[in-house]
Short mmCIF file of C-alpha atoms in Angstrom, two decimals:
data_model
loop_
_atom_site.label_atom_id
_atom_site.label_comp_id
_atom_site.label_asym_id
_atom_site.label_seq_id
_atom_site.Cartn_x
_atom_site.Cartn_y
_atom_site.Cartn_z
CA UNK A 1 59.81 149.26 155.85
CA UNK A 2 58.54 149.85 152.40
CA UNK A 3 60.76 153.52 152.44
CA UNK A 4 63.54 151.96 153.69
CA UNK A 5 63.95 149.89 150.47
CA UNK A 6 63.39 152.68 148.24
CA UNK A 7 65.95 154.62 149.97
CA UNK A 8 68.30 151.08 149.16
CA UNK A 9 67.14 151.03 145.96
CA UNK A 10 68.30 155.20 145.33
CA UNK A 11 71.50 154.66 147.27
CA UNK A 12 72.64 151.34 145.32
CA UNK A 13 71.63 153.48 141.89
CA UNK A 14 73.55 156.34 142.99
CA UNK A 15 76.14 154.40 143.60
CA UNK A 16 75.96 152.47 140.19
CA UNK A 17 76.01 156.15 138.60
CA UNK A 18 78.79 157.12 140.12
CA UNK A 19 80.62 154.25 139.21
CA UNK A 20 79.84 154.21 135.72
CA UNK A 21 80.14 157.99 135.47
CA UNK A 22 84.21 157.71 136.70
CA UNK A 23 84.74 154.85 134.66
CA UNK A 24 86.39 156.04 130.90
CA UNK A 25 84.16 155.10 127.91
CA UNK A 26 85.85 152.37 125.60
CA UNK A 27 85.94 153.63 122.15
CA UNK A 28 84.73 151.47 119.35
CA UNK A 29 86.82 151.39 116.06
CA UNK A 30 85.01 150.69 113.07
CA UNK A 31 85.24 151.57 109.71
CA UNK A 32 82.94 150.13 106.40
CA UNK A 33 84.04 149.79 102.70
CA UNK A 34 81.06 149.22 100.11
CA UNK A 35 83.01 147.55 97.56
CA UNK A 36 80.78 147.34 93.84
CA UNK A 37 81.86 145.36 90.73
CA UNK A 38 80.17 146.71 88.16
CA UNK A 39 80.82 144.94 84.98
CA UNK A 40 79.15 146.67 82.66
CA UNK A 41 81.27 149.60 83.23
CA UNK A 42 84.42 148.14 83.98
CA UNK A 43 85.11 149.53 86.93
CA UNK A 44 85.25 148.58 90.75
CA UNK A 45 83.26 151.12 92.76
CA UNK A 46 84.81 151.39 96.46
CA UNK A 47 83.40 153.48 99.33
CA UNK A 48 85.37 153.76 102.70
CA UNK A 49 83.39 155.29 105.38
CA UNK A 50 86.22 156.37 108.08
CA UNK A 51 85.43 158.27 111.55
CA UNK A 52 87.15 162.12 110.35
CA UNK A 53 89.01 161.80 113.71
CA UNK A 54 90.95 158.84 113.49
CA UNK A 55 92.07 159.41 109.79
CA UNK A 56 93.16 162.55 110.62
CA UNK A 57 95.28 160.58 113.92
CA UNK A 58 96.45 158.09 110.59
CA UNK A 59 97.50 160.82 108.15
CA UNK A 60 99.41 163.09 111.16
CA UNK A 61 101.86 160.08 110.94
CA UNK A 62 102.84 162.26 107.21
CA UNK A 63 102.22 165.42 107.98
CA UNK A 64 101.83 166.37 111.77
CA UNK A 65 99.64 169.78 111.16
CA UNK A 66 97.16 168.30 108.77
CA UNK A 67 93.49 168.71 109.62
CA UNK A 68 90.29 167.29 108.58
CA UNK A 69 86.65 169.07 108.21
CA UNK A 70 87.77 171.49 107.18
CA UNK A 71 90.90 170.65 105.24
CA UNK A 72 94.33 172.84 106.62
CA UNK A 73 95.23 171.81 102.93
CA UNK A 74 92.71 170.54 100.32
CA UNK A 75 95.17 168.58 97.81
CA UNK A 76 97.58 167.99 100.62
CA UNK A 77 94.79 165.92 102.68
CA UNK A 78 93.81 164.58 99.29
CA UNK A 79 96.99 163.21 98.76
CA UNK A 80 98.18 162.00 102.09
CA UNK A 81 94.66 160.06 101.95
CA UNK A 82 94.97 158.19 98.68
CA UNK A 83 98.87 157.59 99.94
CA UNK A 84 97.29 155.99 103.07
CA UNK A 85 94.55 154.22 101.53
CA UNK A 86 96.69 152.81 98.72
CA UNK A 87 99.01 151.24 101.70
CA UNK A 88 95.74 149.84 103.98
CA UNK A 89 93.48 148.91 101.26
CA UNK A 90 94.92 146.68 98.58
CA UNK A 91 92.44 144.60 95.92
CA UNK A 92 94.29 142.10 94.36
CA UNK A 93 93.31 139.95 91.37
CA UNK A 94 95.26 136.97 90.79
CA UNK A 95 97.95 138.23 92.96
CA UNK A 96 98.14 141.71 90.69
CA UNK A 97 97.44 144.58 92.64
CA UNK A 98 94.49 146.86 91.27
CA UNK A 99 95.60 150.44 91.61
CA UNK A 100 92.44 152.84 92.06
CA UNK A 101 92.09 156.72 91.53
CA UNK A 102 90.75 158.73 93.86
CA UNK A 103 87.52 160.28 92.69
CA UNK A 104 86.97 162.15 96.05
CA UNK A 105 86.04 162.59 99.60
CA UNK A 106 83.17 164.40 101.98
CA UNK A 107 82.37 164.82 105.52
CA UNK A 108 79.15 164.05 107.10
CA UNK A 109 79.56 165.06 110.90
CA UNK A 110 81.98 162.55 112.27
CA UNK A 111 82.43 160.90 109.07
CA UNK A 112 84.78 160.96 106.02
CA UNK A 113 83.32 159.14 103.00
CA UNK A 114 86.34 158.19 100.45
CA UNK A 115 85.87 157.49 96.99
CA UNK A 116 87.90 155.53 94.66
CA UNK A 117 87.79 153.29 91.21
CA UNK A 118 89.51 150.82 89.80
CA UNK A 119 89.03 150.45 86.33
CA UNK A 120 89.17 146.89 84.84
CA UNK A 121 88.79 147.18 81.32
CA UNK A 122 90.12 143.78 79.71
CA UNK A 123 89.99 141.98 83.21
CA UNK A 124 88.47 139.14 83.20
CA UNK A 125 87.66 138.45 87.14
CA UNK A 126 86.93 134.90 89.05
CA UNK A 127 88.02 136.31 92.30
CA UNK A 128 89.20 139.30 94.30
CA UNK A 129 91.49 139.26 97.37
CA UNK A 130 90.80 142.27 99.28
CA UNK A 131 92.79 143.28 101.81
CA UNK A 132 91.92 146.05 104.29
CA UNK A 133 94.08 147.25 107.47
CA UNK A 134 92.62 150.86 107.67
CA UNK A 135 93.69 151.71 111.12
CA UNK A 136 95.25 148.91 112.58
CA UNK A 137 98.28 151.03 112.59
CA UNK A 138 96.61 152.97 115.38
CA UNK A 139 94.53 150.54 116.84
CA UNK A 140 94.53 147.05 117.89
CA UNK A 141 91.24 146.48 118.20
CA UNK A 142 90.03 147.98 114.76
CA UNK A 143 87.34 146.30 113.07
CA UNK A 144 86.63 146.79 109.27
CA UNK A 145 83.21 145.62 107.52
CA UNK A 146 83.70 144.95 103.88
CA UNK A 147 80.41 144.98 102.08
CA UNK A 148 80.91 143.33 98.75
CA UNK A 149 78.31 143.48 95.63
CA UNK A 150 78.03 141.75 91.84
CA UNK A 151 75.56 141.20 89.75
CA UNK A 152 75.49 137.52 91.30
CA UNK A 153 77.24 137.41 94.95
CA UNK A 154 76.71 139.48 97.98
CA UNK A 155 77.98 139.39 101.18
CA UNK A 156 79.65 141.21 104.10
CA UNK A 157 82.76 140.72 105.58
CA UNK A 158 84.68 141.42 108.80
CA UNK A 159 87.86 141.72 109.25
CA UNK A 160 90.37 142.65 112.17
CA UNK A 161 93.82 142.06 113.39
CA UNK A 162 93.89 138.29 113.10
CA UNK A 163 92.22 137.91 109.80
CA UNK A 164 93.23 141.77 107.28
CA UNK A 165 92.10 139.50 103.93
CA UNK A 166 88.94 137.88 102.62
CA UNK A 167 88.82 135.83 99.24
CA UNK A 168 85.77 137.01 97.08
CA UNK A 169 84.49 134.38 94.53
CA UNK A 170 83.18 136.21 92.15
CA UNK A 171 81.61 133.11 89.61
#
């Protein structure tokens, strides 16, 4: 009796494995941005972490031969990326948009690391409106984690399809 239910037991897991092994894995789309106001410099640190395959996927809607890690075309990727982050990722303050500059980019194994600066030299800032739609293009169930630091306020943020903007009190 007792061998019968192992062989159950070894027949139901089979059977489980099986199951699980034909079934497709559901991909989960994430990206982060470490966003830093740093006052005493005036400037606005940002740091997009973005999975090397799915940017590529997002820039190929420019350029359809343009490959990541490592680069078909090192200013061309360059480029197309700032393009595509300057459309997805917009910082607003008091409804002006904040341009940033690309400072650079590197890959560490499935992950591209962008980053950019905004320079706020006479700004005086009370809040930020950041908006951040990095993939949604491809994806409509993209999530993106905002991580947001001052010298006084820190907090993390998530934001997907229904809700692309967060409102950042910065005082």
């Amino acid at each position: 009796m007792l061998e019968l239910g192992y062989r159950n037991l070894f027949f139901l897991l089979g059977i489980l494995f099986l199951f699980n092994s034909s079934t497709p894995l559901h991909k989960f789309y994430v990206s982060t941005t470490s966003i830093t106001l740093l006052e005493s410099q005036n400037s606005i640190h940002i740091t997009t972490k973005i999975f090397i395959d799915d940017m590529q996927n997002a820039l190929r809607q420019f350029h359809s031969s343009v490959k990541l890690d490592p680069d078909s075309d090192l200013q061309l990727v360059d480029s197309l990326s700032l393009h595509y982050l300057n459309q997805h990722l917009i910082i607003k303050q008091n409804q002006n948009i904040l341009p940033f500059d690309f400072v650079g980019k590197e890959y560490d194994f499935d992950l591209g690391t962008y980053h950019l600066e905004i320079l706020t030299h006479s700004l005086t800032i009370d809040t930020l409106m950041i908006t951040n739609t990095v993939l949604f293009d491809l994806f409509e169930d993209q999530k993106n984690i905002i991580h947001f630091k001052s010298s006084n306020y820190r907090k993390s943020y998530l934001l997907h399809f229904g809700k692309s903007s967060v409102l950042i009190p910065i005082k």
